[in-house]
Coordinates of C-alpha atoms and ligand atoms in Angstrom, one line a residue:
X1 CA 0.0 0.0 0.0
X2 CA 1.5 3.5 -1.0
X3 CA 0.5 6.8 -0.6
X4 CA -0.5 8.4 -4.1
X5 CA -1.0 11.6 -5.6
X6 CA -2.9 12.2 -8.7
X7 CA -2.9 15.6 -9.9
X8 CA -5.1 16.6 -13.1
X9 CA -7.0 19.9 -14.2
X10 CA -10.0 17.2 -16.1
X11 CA -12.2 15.9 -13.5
X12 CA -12.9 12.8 -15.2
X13 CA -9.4 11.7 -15.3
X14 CA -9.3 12.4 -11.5
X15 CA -12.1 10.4 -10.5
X16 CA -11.0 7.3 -12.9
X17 CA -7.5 6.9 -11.1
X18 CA -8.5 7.3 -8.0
X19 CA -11.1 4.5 -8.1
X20 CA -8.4 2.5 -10.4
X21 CA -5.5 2.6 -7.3
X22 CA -7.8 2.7 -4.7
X23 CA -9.1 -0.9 -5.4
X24 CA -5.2 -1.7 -5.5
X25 CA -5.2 -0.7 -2.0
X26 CA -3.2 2.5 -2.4
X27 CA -4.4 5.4 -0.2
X28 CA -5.0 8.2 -3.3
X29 CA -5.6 11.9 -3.0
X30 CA -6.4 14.2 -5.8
X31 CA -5.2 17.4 -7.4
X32 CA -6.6 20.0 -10.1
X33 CA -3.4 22.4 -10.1
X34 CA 0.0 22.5 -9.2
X35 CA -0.1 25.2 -6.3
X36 CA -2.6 22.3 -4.9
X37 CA -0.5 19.6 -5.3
X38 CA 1.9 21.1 -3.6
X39 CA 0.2 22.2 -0.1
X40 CA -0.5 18.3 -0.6
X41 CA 2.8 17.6 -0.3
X42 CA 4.0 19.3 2.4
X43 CA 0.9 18.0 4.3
X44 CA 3.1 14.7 3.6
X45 CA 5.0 13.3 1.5
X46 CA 3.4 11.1 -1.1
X47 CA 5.3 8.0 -2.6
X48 CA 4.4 8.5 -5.9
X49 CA 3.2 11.7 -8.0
X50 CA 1.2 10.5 -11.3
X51 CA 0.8 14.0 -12.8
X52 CA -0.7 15.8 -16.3
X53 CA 2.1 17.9 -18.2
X54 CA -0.4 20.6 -19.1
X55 CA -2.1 22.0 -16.4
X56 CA -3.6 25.8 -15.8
X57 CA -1.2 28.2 -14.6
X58 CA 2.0 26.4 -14.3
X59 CA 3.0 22.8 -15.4
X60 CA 3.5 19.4 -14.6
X61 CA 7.6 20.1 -15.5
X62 CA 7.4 23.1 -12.7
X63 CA 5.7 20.5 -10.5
X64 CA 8.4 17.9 -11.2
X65 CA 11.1 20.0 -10.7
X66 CA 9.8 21.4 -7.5
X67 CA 9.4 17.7 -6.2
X68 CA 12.8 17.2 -6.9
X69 CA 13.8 19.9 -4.4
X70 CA 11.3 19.4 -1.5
X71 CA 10.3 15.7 -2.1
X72 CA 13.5 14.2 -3.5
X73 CA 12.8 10.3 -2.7
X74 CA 9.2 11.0 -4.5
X75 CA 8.9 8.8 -7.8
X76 CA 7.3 10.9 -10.3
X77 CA 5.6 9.8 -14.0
X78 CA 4.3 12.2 -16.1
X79 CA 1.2 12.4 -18.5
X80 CA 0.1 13.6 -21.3
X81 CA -1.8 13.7 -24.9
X82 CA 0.4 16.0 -26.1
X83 CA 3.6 13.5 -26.8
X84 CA 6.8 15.1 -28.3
X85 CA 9.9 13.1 -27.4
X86 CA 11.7 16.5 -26.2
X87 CA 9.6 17.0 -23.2
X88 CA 9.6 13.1 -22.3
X89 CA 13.4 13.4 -22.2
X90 CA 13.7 16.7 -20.7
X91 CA 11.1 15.1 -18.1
X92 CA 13.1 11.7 -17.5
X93 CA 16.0 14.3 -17.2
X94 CA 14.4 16.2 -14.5
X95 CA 14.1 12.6 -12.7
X96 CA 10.6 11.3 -13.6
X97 CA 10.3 8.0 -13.4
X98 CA 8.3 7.3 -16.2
X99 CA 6.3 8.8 -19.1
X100 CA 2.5 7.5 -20.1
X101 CA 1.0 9.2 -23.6
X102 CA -2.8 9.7 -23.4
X103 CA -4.5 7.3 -23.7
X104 CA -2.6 5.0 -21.6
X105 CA -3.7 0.8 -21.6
X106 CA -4.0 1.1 -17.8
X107 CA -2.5 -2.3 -17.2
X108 CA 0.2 -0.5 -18.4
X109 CA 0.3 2.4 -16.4
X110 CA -0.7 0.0 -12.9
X111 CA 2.7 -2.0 -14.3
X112 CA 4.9 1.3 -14.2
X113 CA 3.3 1.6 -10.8
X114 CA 4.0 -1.0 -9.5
X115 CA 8.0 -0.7 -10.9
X116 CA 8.2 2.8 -9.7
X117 CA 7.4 2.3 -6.1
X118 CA 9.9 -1.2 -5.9
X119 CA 12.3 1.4 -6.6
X120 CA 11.4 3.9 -3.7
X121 CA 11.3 0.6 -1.4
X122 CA 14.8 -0.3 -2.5
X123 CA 16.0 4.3 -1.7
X124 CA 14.3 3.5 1.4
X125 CA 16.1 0.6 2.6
X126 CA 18.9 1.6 1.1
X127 CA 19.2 4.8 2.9
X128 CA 18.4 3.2 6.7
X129 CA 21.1 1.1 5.6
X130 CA 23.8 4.2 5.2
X131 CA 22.4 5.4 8.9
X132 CA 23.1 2.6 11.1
X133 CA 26.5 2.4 9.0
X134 CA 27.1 6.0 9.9
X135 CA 25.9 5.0 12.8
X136 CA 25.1 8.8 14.4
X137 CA 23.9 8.6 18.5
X138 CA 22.0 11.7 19.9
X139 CA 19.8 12.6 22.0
X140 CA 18.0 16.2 21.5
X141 CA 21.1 18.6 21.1
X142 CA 23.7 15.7 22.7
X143 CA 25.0 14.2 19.2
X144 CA 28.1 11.6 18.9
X145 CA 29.2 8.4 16.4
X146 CA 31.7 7.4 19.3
X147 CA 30.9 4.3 21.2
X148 CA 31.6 5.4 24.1
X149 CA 29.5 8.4 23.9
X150 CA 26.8 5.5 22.3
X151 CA 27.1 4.3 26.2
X152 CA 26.5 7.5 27.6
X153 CA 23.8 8.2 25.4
X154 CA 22.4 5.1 26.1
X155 CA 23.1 5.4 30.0
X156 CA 21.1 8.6 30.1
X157 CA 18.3 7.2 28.5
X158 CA 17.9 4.9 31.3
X159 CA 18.5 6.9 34.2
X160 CA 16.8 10.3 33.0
X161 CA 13.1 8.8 34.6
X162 CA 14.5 7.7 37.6
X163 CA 14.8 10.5 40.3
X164 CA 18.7 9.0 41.0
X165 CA 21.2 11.5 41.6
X166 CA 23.9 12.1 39.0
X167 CA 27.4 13.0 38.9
X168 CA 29.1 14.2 35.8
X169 CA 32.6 14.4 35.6
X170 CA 34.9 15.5 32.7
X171 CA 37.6 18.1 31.0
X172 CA 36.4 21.8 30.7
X173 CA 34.2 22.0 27.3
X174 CA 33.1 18.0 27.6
X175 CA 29.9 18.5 27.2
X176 CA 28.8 18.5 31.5
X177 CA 26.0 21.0 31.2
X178 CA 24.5 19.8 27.9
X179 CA 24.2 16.4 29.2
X180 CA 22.4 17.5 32.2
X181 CA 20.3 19.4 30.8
X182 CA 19.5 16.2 28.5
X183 CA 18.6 14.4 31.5
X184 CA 16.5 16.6 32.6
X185 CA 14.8 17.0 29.3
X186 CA 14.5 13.4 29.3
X187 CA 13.1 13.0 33.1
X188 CA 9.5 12.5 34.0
X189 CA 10.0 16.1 35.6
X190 CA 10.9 17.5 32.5
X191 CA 7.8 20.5 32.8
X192 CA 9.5 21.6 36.2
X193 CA 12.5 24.1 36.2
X194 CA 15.7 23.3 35.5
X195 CA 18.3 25.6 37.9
X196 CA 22.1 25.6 37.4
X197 CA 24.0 27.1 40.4
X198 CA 28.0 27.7 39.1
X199 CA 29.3 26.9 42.9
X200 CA 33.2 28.4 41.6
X201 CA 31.8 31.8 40.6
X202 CA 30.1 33.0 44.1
X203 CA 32.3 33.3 47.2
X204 CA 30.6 31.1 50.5
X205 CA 28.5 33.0 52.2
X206 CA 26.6 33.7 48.7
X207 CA 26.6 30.6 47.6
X208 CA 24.8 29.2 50.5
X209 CA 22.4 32.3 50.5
X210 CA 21.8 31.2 46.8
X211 CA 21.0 27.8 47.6
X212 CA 18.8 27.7 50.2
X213 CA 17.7 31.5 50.6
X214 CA 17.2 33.8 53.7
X215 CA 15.3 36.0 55.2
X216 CA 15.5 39.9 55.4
X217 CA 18.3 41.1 57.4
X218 CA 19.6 37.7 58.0
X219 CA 22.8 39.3 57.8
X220 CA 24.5 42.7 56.3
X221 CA 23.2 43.2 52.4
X222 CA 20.0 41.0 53.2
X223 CA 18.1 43.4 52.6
X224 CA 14.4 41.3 51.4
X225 CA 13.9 38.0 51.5
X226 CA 15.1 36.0 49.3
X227 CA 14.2 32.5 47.7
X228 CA 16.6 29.8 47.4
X229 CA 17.3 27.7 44.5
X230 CA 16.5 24.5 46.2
X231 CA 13.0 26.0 46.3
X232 CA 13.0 27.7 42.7
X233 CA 14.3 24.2 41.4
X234 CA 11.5 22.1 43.5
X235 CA 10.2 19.4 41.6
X236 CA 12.9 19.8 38.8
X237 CA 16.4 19.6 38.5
X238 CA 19.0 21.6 40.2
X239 CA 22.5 21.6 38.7
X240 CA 25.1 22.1 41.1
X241 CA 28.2 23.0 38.4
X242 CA 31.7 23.0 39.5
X243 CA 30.7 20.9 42.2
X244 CA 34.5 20.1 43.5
X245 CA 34.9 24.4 44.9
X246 CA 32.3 23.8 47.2
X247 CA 33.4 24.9 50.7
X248 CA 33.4 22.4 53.5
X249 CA 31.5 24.6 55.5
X250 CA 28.6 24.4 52.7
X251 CA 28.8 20.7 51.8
X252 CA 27.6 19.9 55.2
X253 CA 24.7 21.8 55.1
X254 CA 23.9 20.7 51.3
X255 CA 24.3 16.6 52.6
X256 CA 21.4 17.8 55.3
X257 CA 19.3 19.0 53.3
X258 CA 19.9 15.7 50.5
X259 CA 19.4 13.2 53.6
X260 CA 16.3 15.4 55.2
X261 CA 14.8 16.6 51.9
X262 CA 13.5 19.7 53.8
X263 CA 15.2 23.0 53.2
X264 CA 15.9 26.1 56.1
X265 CA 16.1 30.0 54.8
X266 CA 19.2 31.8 56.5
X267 CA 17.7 33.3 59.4
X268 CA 14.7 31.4 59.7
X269 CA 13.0 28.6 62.2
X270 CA 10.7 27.2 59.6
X271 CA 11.8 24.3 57.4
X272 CA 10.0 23.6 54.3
X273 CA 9.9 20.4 52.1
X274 CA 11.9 20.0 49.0
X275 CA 12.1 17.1 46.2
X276 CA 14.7 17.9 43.8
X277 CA 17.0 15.8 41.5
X278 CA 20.6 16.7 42.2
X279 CA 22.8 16.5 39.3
X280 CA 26.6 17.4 40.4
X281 CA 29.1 18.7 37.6
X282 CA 33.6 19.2 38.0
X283 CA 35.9 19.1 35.9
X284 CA 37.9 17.3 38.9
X285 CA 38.2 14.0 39.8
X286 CA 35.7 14.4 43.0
X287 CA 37.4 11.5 44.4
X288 CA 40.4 12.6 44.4
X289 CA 39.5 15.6 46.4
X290 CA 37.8 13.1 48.5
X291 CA 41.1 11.8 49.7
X292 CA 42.6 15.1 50.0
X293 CA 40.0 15.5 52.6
X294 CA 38.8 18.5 50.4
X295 CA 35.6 17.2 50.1
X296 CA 33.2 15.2 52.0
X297 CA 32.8 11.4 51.5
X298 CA 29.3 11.0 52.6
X299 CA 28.6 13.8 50.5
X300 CA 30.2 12.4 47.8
X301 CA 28.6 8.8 48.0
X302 CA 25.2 10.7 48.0
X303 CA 25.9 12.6 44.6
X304 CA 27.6 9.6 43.3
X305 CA 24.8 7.9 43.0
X306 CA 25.4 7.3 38.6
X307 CA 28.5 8.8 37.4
X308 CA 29.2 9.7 34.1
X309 CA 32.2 10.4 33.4
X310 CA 32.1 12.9 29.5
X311 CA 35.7 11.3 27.6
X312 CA 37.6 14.2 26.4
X313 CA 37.6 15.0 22.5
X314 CA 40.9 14.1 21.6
X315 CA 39.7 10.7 22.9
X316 CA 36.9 10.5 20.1
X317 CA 38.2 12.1 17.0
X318 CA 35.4 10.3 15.3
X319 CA 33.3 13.3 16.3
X320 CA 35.1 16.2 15.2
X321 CA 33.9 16.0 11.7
X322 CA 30.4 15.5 13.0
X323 CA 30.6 18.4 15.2
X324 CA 32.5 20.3 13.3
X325 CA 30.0 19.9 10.6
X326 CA 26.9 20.6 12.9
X327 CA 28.6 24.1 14.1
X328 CA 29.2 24.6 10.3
X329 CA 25.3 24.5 10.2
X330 CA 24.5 26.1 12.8
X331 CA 26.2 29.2 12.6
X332 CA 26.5 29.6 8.8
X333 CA 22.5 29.6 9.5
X334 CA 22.8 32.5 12.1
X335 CA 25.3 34.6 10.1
X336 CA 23.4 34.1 6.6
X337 CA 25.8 32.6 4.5
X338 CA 24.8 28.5 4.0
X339 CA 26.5 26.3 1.5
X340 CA 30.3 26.8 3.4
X341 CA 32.2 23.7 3.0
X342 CA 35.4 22.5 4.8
X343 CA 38.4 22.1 2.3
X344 CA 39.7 18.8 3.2
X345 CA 43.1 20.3 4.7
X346 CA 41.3 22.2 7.6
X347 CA 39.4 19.0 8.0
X348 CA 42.4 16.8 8.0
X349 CA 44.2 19.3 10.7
X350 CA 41.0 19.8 13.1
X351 CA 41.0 15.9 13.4
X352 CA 45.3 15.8 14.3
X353 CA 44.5 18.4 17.0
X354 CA 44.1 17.6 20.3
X355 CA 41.0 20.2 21.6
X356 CA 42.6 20.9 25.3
X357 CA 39.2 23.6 25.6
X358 CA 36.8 20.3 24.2
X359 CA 34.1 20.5 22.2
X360 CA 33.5 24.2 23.4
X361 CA 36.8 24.8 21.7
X362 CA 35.8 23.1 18.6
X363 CA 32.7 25.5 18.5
X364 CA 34.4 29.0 19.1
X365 CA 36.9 27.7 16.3
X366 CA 34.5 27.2 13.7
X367 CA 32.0 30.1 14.6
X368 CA 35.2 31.8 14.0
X369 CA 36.2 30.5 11.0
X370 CA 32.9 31.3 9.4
X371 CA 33.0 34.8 10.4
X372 CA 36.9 35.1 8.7
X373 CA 36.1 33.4 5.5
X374 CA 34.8 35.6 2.6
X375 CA 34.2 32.6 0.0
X376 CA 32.3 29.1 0.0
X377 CA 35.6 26.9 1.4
X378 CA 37.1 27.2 4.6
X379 CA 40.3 26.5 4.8
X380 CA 43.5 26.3 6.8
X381 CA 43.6 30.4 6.3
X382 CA 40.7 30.8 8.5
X383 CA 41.5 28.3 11.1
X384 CA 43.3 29.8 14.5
X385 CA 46.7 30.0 14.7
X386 CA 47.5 27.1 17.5
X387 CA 45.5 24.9 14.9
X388 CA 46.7 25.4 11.5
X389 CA 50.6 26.0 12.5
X390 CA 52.9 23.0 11.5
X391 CA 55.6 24.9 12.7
X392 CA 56.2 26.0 15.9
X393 CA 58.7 29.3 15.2
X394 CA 56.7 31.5 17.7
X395 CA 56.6 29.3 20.8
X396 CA 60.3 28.0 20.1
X397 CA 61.4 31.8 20.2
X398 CA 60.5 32.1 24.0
X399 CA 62.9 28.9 24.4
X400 CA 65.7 30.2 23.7
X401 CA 68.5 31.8 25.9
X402 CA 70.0 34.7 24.3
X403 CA 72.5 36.8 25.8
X404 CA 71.5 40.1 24.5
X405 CA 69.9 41.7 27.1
X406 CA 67.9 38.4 28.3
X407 CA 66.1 38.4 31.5
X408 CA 64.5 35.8 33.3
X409 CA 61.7 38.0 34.4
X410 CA 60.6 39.3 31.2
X411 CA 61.2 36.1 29.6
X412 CA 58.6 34.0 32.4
X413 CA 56.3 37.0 31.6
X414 CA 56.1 36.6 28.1
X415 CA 55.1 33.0 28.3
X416 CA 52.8 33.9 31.0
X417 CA 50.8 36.2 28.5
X418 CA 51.0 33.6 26.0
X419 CA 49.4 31.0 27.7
X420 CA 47.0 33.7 29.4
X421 CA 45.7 34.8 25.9
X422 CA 46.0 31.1 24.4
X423 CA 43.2 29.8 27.3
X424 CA 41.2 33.3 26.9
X425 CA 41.2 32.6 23.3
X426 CA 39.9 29.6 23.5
X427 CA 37.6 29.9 26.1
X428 CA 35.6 32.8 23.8
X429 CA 36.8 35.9 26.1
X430 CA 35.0 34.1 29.1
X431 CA 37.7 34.3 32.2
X432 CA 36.0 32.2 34.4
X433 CA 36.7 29.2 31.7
X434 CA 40.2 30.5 30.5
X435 CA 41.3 30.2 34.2
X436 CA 39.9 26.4 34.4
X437 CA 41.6 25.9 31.5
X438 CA 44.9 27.3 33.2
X439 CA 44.4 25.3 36.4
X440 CA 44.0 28.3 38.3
X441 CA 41.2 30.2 40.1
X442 CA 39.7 33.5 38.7
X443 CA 41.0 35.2 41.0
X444 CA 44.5 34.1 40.0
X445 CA 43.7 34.8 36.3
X446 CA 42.1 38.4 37.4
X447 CA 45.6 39.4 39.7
X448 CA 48.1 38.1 36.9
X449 CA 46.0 39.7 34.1
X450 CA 46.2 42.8 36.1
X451 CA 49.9 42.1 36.9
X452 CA 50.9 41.7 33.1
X453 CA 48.8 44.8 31.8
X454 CA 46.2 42.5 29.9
X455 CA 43.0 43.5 31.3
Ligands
ATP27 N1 28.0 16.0 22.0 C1 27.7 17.3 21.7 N2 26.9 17.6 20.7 C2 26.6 18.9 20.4 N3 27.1 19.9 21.1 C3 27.9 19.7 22.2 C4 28.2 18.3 22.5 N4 29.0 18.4 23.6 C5 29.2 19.7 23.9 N5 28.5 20.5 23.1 C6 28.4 22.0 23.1 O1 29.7 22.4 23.5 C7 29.6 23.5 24.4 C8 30.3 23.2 25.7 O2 29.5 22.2 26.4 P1 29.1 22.4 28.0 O3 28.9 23.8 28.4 O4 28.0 21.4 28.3 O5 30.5 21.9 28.6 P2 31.0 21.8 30.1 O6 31.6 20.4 30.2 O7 29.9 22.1 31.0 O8 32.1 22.9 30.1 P3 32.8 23.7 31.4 O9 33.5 22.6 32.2 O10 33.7 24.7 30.8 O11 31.6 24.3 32.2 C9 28.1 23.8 24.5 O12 27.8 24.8 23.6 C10 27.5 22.5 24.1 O13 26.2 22.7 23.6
MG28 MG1 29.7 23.7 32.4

């Protein structure tokens, strides 16, 4: 059974062919114009198109070649009373199927059918086949051909409807925050918020008024009252990011309110209740910390509940073509220019690099690149510097001991500033990441920027 079109400005004609291929069992709908034809179409997609050449306003060529475009796996035949062999060619050129002369033997035309749709079976099967060869995982935005991100993908799918706590640990630029907001997407709690708390970017005594709220005057700046995002976040999902700078002092109260589910506002007696799904983010290894005695091992055990731990990109090349290809997209759609290709070269180097900043890294490259370019190829040109180098002249020159007028102090300083504007580089101008990607706090990166005359 196939979905059929017949389009045809004579009424008898209509009528006649749609009792003809509905007693073959095809499901048939009817057209008198093109324009018509076509809001059928993008209604859906019809198997087959049987259409007249000459039809009012435009024709069944302008039909066929608009099918092409919007309907390409759509067989088309054509026809008409008005045979020349030009147009037949011209049609079968276009990508018709077939061409029928009025009056057709309709044994005939049931035969050519019959042929035309084996063929859209055989592009059908034909093309699932390519897919699970390409074999593409994703979830919503979360997309990967690795197999270990086919794991993960797979992992999240069972855990997102369970209420289980999650930990997700992985470099800077993994993918941490996308993949919790895929579980919560994916969690029976989906319509409730979804609140990310960044615990390295507030100092303690904000991130605790943050997380569980107070009340006015609780202490010198609290000035109203203020909700917490354990409340804002009940029912949801609340993402605690950069999980591993949590102070002590904090962690304690955060395991009280996990093992109590009941949250206190600074300053006040009342406790409320609170369900929310914890999902824990660091670019650390937590348990590391744990043995440092840096962070709390109850704590951790109650976080810990399903870890996921994000594998870096340099340790699935496999998807920097994808990726790469879905930023291309992306943000050749948002600045107006489609149809940019990688030139094989850029492609070739982007896969040899290793991606310290991750997939973030990856995606301020190529938004990048698209801006630089100015024609349809992007190339090595328009790739940054620490990519498309083969040689390494400019970071060998601060290697070297000279003895004119060398000094130690200026030297150290130099490679400071390199590395400094290498990670801000990377990280898209945003400090708080270019100082993760250093190893150091922002703090650090905000003194030494000042310190070196950056800022
Ligand atoms: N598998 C993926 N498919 C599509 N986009 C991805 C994928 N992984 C990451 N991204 C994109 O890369 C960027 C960085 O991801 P995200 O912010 O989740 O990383 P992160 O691990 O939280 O980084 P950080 O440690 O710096 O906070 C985001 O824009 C995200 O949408
Ligand atoms: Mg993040």
């Amino acid at each position: 059974m196939a979905d059929l079109l017949i389009v045809d400005d004579e009424l008898s004609m209509r009528e006649f062919l749609h009792v003809f291929f509905t007693k073959d069992g095809h499901v048939v709908r009817t057209a008198a114009s093109v324009p018509q034809a076509q809001k059928f179409c993008l209604e859906s997609t019809p198997d087959l198109v049987l259409t007249d050449l000459r039809l009012p306003e435009q024709s069944g060529m302008d039909l066929l070649r608009w099918l092409r475009q919007e309907c390409p796996d759509t067989q088309i035949i054509m026809m008409t009373a008005f045979a020349s062999t030009e147009t037949a060619i011209e049609a079968m050129r276009l990508g018709a199927y077939d061409y029928q002369i009025k009056p057709f033997k309709v044994e005939e035309l049931r035969v050519v059918t019959e042929k035309a749709l084996e063929k859209l079976t055989l592009i059908k099967t034909n093309k699932n086949l390519t897919e699970q060869l390409q074999g593409q995982f994703s979830l919503s935005k979360l997309k990967s051909k690795s197999a270990k991100m086919a794991e993960i993908i797979d992992l999240i799918e069972r855990i997102a409807p369970t209420q289980v706590n999650v930990l997700i640990e992985g470099e800077s630029g993994t993918g941490k925050e996308l993949v919790a907001r895929t579980i919560h997407e994916h969690s029976k709690q989906s319509d409730s918020p979804f609140i990310a708390l960044n615990c390295a970017a507030l100092p303690e005594h904000l991130i605790e008024s943050e997380l569980f709220g107070h009340e006015a005057g609780s202490f010198t700046g609290a000035t109203g009252a203020k909700q917490g995002l354990f409340e804002a976040a009940h029912g949801g999902t609340l993402l605690l990011d950069e999980i591993g700078e949590m102070p002590l002092n904090i962690q304690a109260k955060l395991l009280r309110v996990l093992q109590e589910k009941k949250i206190r506002r600074i300053g006040e007696q009342v406790e409320k209740d609170v369900d929310v799904r914890i999902v824990a983010a660091t670019n650390k290894q937590l348990k590391n910390l744990v043995s440092e005695n840096l962070f709390r091992e109850d704590l951790y055990y109650r976080l810990n509940v399903v870890k996921i731990q994000l594998p870096p990109l340099r340790e699935r090349p496999e998807d920097i073509p994808l990726l790469a290809e879905i930023f291309l997209d992306r943000y050749s759609k948002q600045m107006q220019c489609e149809g940019k290709t990688f030139s094989p070269q850029a492609l070739a180097v982007l896969m040899e690099y290793d991606f310290p900043g991750n997939v973030r890294e990856l995606q301020n490259c190529i938004e990048r690149s698209i801006a630089l370019s100015t024609t349809d190829e992007l190339t090595l040109k328009e790739l940054p510097e620490e990519i498309s180098r083969n040689d390494n002249d400019s970071t060998n020159r601060l290697l070297v001991l000279h003895s004119e007028n060398f000094s130690l102090e200026n030297r150290l300083n130099e490679l400071e500033k390199y590395f400094i504007s290498q990670a801000i580089e990377r990280s898209g101008g945003v400090k708080t990441r270019a100082a993760k990607l250093l190893g150091i706090t922002f703090r650090t990166l905000r003194y030494r920027l000042q310190k070196l005359d950056l800022e």
